[in-house]
Every structure is written in C-alpha cells, then in structure tokens.
Short mmCIF file of C-alpha atoms and ligand atoms in Angstrom, two decimals:
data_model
loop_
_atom_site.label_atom_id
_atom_site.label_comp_id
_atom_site.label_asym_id
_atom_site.label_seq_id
_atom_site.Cartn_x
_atom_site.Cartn_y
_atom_site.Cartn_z
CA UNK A 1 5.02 -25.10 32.15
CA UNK A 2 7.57 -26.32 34.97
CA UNK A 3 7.10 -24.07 37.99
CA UNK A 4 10.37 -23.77 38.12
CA UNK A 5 10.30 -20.59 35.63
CA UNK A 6 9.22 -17.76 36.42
CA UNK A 7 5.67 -16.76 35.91
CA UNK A 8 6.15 -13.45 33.89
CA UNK A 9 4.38 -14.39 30.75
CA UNK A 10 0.81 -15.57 30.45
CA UNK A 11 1.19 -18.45 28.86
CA UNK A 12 -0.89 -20.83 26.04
CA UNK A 13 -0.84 -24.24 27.62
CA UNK A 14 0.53 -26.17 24.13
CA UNK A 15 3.68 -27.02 23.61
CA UNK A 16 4.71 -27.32 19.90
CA UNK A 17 7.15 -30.38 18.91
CA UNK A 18 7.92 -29.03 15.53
CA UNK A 19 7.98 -26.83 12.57
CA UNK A 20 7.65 -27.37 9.04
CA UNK A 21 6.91 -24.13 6.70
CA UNK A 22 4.05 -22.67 8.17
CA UNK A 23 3.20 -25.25 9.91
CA UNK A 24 3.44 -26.12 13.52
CA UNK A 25 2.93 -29.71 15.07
CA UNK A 26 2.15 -30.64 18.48
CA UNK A 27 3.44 -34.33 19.83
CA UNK A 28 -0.13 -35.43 19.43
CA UNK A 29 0.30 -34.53 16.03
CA UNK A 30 -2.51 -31.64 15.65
CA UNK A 31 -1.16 -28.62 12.95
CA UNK A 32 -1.30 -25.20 13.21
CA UNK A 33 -0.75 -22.87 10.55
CA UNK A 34 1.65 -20.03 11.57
CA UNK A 35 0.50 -16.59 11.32
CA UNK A 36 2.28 -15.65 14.50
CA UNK A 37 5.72 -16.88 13.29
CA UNK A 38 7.21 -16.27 17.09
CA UNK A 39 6.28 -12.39 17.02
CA UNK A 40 7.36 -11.94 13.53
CA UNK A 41 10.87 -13.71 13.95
CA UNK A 42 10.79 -16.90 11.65
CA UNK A 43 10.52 -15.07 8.20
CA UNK A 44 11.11 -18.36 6.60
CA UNK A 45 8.93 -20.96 8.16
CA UNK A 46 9.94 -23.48 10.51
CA UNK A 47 12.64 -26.14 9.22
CA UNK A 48 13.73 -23.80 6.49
CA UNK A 49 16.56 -26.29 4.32
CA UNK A 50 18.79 -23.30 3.81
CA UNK A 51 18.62 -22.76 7.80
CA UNK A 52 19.24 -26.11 8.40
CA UNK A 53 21.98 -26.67 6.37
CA UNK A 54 23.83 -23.40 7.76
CA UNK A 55 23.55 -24.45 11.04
CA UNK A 56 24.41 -27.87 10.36
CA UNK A 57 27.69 -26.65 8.62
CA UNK A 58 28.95 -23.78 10.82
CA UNK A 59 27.80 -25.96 14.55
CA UNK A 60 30.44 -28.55 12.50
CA UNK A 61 33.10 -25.85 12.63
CA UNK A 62 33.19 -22.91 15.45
CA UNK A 63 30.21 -21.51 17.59
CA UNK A 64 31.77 -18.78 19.45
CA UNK A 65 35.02 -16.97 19.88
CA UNK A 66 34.08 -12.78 21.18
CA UNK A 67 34.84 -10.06 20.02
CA UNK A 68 38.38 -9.96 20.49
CA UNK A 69 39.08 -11.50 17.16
CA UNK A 70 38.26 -10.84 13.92
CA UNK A 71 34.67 -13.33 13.22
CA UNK A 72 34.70 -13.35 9.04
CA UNK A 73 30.82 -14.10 9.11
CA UNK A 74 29.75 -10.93 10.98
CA UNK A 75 32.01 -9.14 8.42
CA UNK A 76 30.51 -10.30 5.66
CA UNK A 77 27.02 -9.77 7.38
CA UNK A 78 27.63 -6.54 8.30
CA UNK A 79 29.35 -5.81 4.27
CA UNK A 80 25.54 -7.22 2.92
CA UNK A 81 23.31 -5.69 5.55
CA UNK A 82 25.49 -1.90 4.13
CA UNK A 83 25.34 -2.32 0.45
CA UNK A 84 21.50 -3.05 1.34
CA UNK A 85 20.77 -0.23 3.22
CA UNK A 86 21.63 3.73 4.20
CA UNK A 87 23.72 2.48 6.77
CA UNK A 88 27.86 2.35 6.55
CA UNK A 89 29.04 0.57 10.19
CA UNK A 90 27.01 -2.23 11.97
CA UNK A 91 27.27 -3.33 16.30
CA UNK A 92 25.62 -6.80 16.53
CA UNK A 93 24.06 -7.65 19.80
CA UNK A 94 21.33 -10.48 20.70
CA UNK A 95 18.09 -8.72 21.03
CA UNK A 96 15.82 -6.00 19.85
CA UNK A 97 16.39 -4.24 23.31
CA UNK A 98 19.91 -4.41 23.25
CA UNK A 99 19.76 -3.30 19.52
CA UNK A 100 17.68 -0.18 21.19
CA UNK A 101 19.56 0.33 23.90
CA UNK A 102 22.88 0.47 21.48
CA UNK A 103 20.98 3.53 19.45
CA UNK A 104 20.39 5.21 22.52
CA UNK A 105 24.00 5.04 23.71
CA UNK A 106 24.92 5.62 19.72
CA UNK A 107 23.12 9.10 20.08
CA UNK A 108 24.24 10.22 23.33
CA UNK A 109 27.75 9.60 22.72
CA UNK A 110 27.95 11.12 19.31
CA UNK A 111 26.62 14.24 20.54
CA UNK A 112 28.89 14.24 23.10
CA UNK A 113 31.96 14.06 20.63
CA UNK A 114 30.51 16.59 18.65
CA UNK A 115 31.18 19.09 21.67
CA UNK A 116 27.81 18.72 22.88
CA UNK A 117 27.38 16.82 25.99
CA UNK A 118 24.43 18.11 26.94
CA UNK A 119 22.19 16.79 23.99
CA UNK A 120 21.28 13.85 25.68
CA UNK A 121 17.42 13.38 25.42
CA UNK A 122 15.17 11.61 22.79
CA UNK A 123 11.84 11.93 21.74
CA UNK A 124 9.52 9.22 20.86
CA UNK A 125 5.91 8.39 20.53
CA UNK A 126 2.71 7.20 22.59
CA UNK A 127 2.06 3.53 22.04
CA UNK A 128 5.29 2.53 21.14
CA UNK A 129 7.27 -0.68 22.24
CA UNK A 130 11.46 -0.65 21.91
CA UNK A 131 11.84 -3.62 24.46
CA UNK A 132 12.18 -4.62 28.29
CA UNK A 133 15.37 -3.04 29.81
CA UNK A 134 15.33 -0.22 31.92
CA UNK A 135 16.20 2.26 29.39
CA UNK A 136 13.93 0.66 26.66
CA UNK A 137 11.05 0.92 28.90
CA UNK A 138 11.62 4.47 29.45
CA UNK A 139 11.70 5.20 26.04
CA UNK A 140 8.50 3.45 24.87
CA UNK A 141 7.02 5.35 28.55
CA UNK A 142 3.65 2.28 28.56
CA UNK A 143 2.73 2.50 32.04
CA UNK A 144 1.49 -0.81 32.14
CA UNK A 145 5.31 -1.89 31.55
CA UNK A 146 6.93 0.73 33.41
CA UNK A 147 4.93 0.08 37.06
CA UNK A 148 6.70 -1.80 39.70
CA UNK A 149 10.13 -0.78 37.76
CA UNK A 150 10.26 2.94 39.13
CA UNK A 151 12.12 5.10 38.93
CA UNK A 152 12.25 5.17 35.38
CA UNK A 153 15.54 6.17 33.10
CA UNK A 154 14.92 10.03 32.44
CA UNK A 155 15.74 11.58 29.28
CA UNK A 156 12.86 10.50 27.59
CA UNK A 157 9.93 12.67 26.06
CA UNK A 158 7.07 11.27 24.81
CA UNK A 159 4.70 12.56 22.21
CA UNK A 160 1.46 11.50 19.70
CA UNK A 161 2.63 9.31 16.55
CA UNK A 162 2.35 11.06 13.96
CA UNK A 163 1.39 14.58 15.06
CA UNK A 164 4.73 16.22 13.45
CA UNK A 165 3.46 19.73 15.64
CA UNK A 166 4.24 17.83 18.42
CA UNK A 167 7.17 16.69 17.90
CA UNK A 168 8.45 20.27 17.02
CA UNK A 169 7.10 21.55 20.43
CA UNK A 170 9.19 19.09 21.81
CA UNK A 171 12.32 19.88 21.06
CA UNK A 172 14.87 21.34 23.12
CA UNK A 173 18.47 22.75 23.52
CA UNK A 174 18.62 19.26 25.04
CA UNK A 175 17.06 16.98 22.78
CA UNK A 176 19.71 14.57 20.91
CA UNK A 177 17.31 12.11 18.55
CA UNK A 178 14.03 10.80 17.91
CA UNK A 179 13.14 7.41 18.25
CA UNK A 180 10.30 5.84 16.19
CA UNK A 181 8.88 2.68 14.33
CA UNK A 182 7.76 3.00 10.66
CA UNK A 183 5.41 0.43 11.68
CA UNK A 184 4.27 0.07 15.28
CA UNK A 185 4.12 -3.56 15.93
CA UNK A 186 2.96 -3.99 19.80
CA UNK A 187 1.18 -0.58 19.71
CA UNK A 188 -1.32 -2.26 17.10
CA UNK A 189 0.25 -1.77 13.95
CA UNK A 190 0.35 1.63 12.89
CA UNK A 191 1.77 2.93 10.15
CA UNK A 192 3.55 6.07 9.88
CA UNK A 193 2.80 8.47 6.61
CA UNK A 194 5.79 9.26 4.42
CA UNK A 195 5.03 12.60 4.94
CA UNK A 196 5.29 12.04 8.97
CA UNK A 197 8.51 10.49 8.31
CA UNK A 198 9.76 13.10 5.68
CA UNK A 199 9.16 15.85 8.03
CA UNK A 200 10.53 14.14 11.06
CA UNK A 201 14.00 13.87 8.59
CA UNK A 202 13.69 17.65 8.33
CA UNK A 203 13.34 18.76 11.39
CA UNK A 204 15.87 16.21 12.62
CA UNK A 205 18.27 18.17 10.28
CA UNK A 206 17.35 21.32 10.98
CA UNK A 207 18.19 20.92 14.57
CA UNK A 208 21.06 18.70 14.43
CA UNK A 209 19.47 15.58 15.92
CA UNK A 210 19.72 12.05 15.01
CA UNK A 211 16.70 10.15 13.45
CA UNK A 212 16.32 6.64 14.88
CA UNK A 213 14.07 3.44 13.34
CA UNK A 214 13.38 0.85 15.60
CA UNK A 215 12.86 -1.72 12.87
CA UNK A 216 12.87 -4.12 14.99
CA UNK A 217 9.57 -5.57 13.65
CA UNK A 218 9.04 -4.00 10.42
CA UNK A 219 12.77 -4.66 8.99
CA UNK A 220 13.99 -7.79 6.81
CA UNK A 221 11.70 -7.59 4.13
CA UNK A 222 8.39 -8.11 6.51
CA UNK A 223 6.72 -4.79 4.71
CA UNK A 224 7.65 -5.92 1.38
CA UNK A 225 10.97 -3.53 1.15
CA UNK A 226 13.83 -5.22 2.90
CA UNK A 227 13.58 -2.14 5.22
CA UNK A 228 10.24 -0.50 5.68
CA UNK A 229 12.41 2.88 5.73
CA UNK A 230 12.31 2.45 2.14
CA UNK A 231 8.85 3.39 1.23
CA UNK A 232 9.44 6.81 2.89
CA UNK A 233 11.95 7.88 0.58
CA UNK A 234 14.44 9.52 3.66
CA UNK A 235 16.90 7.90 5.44
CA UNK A 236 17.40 7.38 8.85
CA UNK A 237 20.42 7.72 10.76
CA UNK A 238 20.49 4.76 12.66
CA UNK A 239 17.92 1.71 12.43
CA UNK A 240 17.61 -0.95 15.16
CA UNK A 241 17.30 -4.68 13.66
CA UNK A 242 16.68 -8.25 15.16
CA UNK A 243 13.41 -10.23 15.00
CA UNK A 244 13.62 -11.88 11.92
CA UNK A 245 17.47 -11.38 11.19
CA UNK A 246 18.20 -14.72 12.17
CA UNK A 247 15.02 -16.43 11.35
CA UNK A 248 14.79 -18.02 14.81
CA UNK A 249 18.05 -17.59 16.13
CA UNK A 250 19.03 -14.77 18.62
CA UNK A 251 20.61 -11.71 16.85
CA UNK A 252 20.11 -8.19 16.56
CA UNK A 253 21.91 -5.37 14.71
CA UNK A 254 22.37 -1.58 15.14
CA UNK A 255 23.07 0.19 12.16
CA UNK A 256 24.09 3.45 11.47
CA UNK A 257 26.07 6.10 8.83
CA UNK A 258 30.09 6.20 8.83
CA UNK A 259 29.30 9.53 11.08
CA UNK A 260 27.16 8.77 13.74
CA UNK A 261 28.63 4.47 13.90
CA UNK A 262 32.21 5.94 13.88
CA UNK A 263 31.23 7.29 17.38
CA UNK A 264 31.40 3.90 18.88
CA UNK A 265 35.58 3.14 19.13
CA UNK A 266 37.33 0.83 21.15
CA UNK A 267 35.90 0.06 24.45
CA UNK A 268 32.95 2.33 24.61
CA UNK A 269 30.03 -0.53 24.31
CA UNK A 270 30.00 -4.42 23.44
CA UNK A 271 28.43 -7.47 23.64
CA UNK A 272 30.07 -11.11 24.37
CA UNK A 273 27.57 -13.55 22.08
CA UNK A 274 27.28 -10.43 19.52
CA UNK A 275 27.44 -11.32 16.21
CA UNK A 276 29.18 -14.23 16.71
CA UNK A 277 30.07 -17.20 14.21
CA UNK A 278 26.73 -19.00 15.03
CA UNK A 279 24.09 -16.16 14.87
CA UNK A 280 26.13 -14.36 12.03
CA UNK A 281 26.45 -17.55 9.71
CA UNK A 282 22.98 -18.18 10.08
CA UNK A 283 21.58 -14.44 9.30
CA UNK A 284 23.57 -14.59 6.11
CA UNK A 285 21.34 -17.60 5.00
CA UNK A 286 18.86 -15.54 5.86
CA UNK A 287 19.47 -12.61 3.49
CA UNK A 288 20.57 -14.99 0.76
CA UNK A 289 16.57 -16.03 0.89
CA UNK A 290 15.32 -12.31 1.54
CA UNK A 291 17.55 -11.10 -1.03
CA UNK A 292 17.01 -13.58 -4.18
CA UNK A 293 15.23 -12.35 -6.90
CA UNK A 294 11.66 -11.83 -6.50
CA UNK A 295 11.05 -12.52 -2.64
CA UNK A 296 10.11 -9.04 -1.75
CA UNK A 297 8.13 -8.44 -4.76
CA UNK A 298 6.43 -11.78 -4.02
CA UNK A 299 6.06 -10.40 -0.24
CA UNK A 300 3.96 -7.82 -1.60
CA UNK A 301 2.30 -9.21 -3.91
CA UNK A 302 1.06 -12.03 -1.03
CA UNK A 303 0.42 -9.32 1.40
CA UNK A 304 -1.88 -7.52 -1.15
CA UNK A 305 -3.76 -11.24 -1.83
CA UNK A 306 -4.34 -11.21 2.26
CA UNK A 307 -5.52 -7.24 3.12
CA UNK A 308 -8.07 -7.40 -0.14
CA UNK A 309 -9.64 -10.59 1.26
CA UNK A 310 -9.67 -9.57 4.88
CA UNK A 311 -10.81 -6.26 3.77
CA UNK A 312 -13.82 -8.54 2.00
CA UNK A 313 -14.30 -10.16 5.39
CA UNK A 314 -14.25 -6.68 7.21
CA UNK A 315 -16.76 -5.73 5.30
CA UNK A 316 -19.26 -8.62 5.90
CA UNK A 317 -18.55 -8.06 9.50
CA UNK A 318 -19.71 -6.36 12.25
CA UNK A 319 -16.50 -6.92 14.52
CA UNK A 320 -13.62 -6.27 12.56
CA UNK A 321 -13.59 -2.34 12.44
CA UNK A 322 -10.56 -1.72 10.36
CA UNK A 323 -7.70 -3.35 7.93
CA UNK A 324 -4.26 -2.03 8.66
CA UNK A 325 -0.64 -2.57 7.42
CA UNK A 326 2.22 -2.65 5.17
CA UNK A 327 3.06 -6.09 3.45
CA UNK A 328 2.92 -9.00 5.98
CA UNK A 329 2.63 -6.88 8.69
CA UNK A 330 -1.17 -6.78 9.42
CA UNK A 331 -3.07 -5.54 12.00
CA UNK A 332 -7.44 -6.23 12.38
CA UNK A 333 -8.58 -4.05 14.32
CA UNK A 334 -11.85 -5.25 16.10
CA UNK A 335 -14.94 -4.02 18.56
CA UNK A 336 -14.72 -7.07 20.69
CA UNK A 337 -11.66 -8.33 22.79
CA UNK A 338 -9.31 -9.28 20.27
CA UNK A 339 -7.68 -11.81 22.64
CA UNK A 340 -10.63 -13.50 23.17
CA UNK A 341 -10.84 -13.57 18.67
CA UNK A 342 -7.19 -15.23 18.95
CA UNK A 343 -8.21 -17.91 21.24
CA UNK A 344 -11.20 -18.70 18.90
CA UNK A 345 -8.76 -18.34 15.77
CA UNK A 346 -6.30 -20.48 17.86
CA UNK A 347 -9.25 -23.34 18.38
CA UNK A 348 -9.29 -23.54 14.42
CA UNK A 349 -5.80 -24.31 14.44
CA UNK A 350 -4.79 -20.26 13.24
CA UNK A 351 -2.14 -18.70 15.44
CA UNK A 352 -2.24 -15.21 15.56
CA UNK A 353 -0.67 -12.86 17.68
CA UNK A 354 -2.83 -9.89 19.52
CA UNK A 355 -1.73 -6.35 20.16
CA UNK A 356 -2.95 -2.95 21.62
CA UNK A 357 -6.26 -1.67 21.25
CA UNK A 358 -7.94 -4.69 20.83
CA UNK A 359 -5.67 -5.28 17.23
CA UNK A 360 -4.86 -9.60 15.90
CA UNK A 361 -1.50 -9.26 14.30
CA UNK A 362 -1.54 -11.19 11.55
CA UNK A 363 2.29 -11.93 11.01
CA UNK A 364 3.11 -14.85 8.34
CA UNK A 365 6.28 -16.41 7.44
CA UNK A 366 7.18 -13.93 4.71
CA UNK A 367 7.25 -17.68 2.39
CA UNK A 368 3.73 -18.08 3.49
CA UNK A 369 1.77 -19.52 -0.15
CA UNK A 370 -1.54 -18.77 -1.46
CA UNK A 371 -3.02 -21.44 -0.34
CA UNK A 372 -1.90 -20.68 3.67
CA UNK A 373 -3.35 -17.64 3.18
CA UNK A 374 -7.04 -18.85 1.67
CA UNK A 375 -7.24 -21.41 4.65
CA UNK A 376 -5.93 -18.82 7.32
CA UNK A 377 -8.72 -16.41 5.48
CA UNK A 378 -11.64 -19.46 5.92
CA UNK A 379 -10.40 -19.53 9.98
CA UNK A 380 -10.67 -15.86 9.86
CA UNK A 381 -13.87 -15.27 8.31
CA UNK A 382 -15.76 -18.40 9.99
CA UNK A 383 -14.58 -16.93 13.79
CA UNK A 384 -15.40 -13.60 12.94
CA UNK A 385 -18.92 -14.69 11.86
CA UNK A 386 -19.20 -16.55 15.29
CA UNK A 387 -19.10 -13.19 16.93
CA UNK A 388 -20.85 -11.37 15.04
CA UNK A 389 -24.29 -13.11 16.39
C1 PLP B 401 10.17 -6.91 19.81
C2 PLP B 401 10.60 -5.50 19.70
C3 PLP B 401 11.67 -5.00 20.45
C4 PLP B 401 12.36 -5.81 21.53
O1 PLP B 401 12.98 -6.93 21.03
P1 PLP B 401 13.49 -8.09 22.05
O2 PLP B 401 14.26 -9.01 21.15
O3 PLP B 401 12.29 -8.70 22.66
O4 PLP B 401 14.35 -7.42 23.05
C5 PLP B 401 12.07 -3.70 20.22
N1 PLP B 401 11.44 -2.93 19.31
C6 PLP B 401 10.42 -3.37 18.58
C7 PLP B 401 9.80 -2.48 17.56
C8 PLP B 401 9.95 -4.67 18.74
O5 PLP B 401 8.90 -5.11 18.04
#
C-alpha cells in the first residue's frame, strides 16, 4: 500500500485484480474463494451480470443530480424496500454510520415534536458496533474505538445484550430509543432471542420509546429473511440498512414508520450523494436478485448445508468451541487466536473475516453454491486440524 494513505487499517499485503462469483483473482492469477465478501457487502459475488448490466446502463445515462430534484430510481427503491418491510418513509445516505447516525437524529427529533425535548438518550448494548463517527462510536461505547477520540458524544447508555432486566433498569424520564442488532456482526456474531427482541418491543411501547435495528449487517436477505427482524415476529420502528444494499456500491438506507420518518421535513437532515441515480439504480438490481423466487429460501437452505458441516468439524475439534448464526451469517468461535486461524484459512486460499472474542466470520456471497461451500468446509476442517496438534 502507497504511503501516501493513511495507516489506519492493518492491512493484508494482496491486492485482488478481480472478481468472478465467489471468486477472487490476484494479477498473478492465484483464486480465492470469498467467504469474506468485503464485510458482508457483495451479496451477489463479484461480476454479478445483473450488476453489470445496471451499471453499464444507468453510467450511460445520469450519475448524479442531489437532492433537489425528484431522482425516479430512489423512488422506486424506496416504494420496494416499503412494500418489503414494516417501514413506510426511507432517507438514503452512503454508509452504515451515516444510516446510524440518521436513526439517532430520527429519534431525537421525533421526540422533540412530540412535546418532549428532553427524551434525548438511547440505550444500547455491550459489544456492539454501529460505525466510526463521533456519535456512532458513542453509541456502540468499545473503548478500544472510542480512545484518542475523547470526549465522547453523551447520551448514550450502555447495557448487556440480551439481559432484558437491564435494559428496564435503564430507562429513564430521559431515555428516547434503544439501539440494537438482531445479529451482532463485529461483536462476534450474536444472536438476539425472539423473546429478547419481543420484550424489548414491549417495553419500548410501554414507555413511549422508539425501537431501533441496526441491520446494517444482518439486513438484505443475509439471515435468510430479507430482514433478520423478521424471525422475531415484532417490528421495529426504524432499521438502519447499507452493507449489502448495493452489492458493492456505496449506499445506505434509514427506514422508518409514516410516524416516526414523517419527523424528518424539509431541511432538518440530508445527504448530497444520497440515494442518488447511480447507487439507487444499482440497489434495485439488487433486490430484483434478493427478491426472485426462491433466493431466501435457498439462503437458508445453504446456510443450514454450512452450520451442520462446521458443526461436524466442531465436533472433531479441539479449537473451534462453538457454531453460531442465522443463515449466512456465521460466526466459529475458537480457543486459539482466531486471527491467527484466518491467516492459515487465508494461506489455503479461504478468506474469512475475524471478529470479537476470538470469532472467524464466515460471510458468503448469499449465491455462494454447494460446491463453494464443501471446498471452503475442506480449508476449514484441514486448518483447524493443524491446530489442534
Ligand atoms: C459495518 C456496520 C456499520 C457501519 O457501516 P459503515 O458503512 O462502515 O459506516 C454499522 N452498523 C453495523 C451493524 C455494521 O456492521
């Protein structure tokens, strides 16, 4: 890498050349298969003909024009992303943490037209991740993110996933939403029980405060439901989108009901590249794949195929402690440095993606086949083997 940029990511000295499927190919010509997919962002595999001919099409006609005019792509995207979801009014932005950050101002200004002004702080949970602005480290509260970048945004209070007690004891005269992942992605992929999530709806209702999913990892289909809200049978009031909603290229939505969206009018937040022809163009091609018949159900079925054999593998092993996730979202959790199981992985051509608590994210293109899956498995359970002795 060119020291030229700046040196705030640790970086894998390879540089890809391109992407086919699942498939990534260095200029030397050495593959990789894909289990990283760029942090869960290309959904469809690299090259994607659908992608390509969107892009092709739209770069032909208009990029960009703001938001001072009517764009008839992020209407449309914003009409599909409603009728496929709880959600009634859409803000487009470029980024999970600007999709975050939008929530957070979504909250604290629809409290204040409600006559409350003084509902302005959120709750969320140990070990989460919402992004890298000032506000959206705040609200995930990781010191390891936070030092340096003192003194933090206040407003936010931070409590166990999961422990619904806690959440409760938390709550004040003040408090104006919680903020939580159905699936924690960076925190090492933890899911949250329906029953977590049902009860966080009722108390959210019983005190008047507004339930936020940051779905920016587990949304567009990667769980197997095209939002992983789904499987808890509530809805949210607002959920935070990006990742894979362009399947490479930079977009991210908030969405939220006809109450709490309506809050946002005329000059109270924005975005110049949000949701414009470009990025909105190409995130309908997107949902046209997500949304045709049978990918989720295939998602599932796939993601099923992968946890029972890595469960198989878990069991042979003496490293991999535990099997967690929801569709393509898996996390292995193991007893030895997991970043030091990626690099091995990464040696027999797998890329995989680590996260907290020594966790591999396993994170496929959600058109990953069978056969990806047996030879990531092979990678998998030959590595794992290696450090067992
Ligand atoms: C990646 C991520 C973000 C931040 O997205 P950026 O596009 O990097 O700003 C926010 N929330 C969750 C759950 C994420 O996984």
């Amino acid at each position: 890498m060119s020291s030229n940029v700046m040196t705030n990511y640790g970086r894998i000295d390879i540089s890809f050349d391109k992407g086919i499927g699942s498939y990534l190919y260095t200029k030397d010509g050495s593959r990789y298969l894909d289990f990283a997919s760029g942090i869960a962002v290309t959904c469809l595999g690299h090259s994607h003909p659908s992608l390509l001919a969107a892009i092709k099409t739209q770069s032909e006609k208009l990029w960009h024009v703001s938001n001072l005019y009517n764009i008839d792509s992020q209407s449309r995207l914003a009409e599909r992303l409603c009728k496929n979801s709880f959600a009634e009014r859409v803000f487009f932005c470029n980024s999970g943490a600007e999709a975050v950050e939008a929530a957070l101002k979504l909250s604290r200004i629809y409290h204040d037209n409600s006559g409350n002004p003084d509902r302005w702080r959120v709750i969320s949970f140990n070990n989460a991740f919402h992004g890298r602005t000032f506000a959206t480290i705040a609200a995930a509260g990781q010191p390891k993110h936070l030092k340096g970048f003192e003194p933090k945004v206040r407003g936010f209070d931070h409590v166990e996933f999961g422990n619904i007690d806690a959440v409760k004891s938390a709550i004040t005269n003040e408090t104006a939403a919680v903020l939580v992942e159905p699936v924690q992605g960076e925190g090492g992929i933890h899911v949250a029980s329906k029953s977590f999530l049902q009860d966080l709806r009722e108390i959210c209702n019983k005190h008047g405060l507004l339930l936020i999913f940051d779905e920016v990892q587990c949304g567009m289909g990667r769980t197997g439901r095209m939002w992983a809200y789904e499987w808890s049978e509530i809805n949210p009031d607002i959920i935070t989108v990006a990742k894979a909603l362009g399947g490479g290229f930079p977009i991210g939505a908030c969405m939220a009901t006809e109450e709490v969206g309506s809050a946002f009018i005329p000059g109270t937040h924005g975005s110049t590249f949000g949701g414009n022809p470009m990025a909105t163009t190409i995130a309908n091609a997107v949902l046209d794949e997500i949304q045709s018949v049978g990918f989720l159900e295939n998602v599932v079925a796939k993601g099923e195929y992968l946890t029972e054999k890595l469960e198989l593998i878990c069991k042979n092993s003496s490293v991999i402690e535990e099997v967690r996730g929801k569709g393509l979202m898996i996390g292995l959790q193991f007893s030895v440095p997991s970043l030091d199981v990626m690099a091995a992985l990464r040696n027999k051509k797998l890329l995989t993606v680590i996260a907290e608590g020594n966790t591999l994210r396993l994170l496929p293109p959600l058109t990953v086949d069978r056969a990806e899956i047996d030879e990531a498995c092979e990678a998998i359970e030959v590595t794992t083997k290696e450090f067992d002795t």
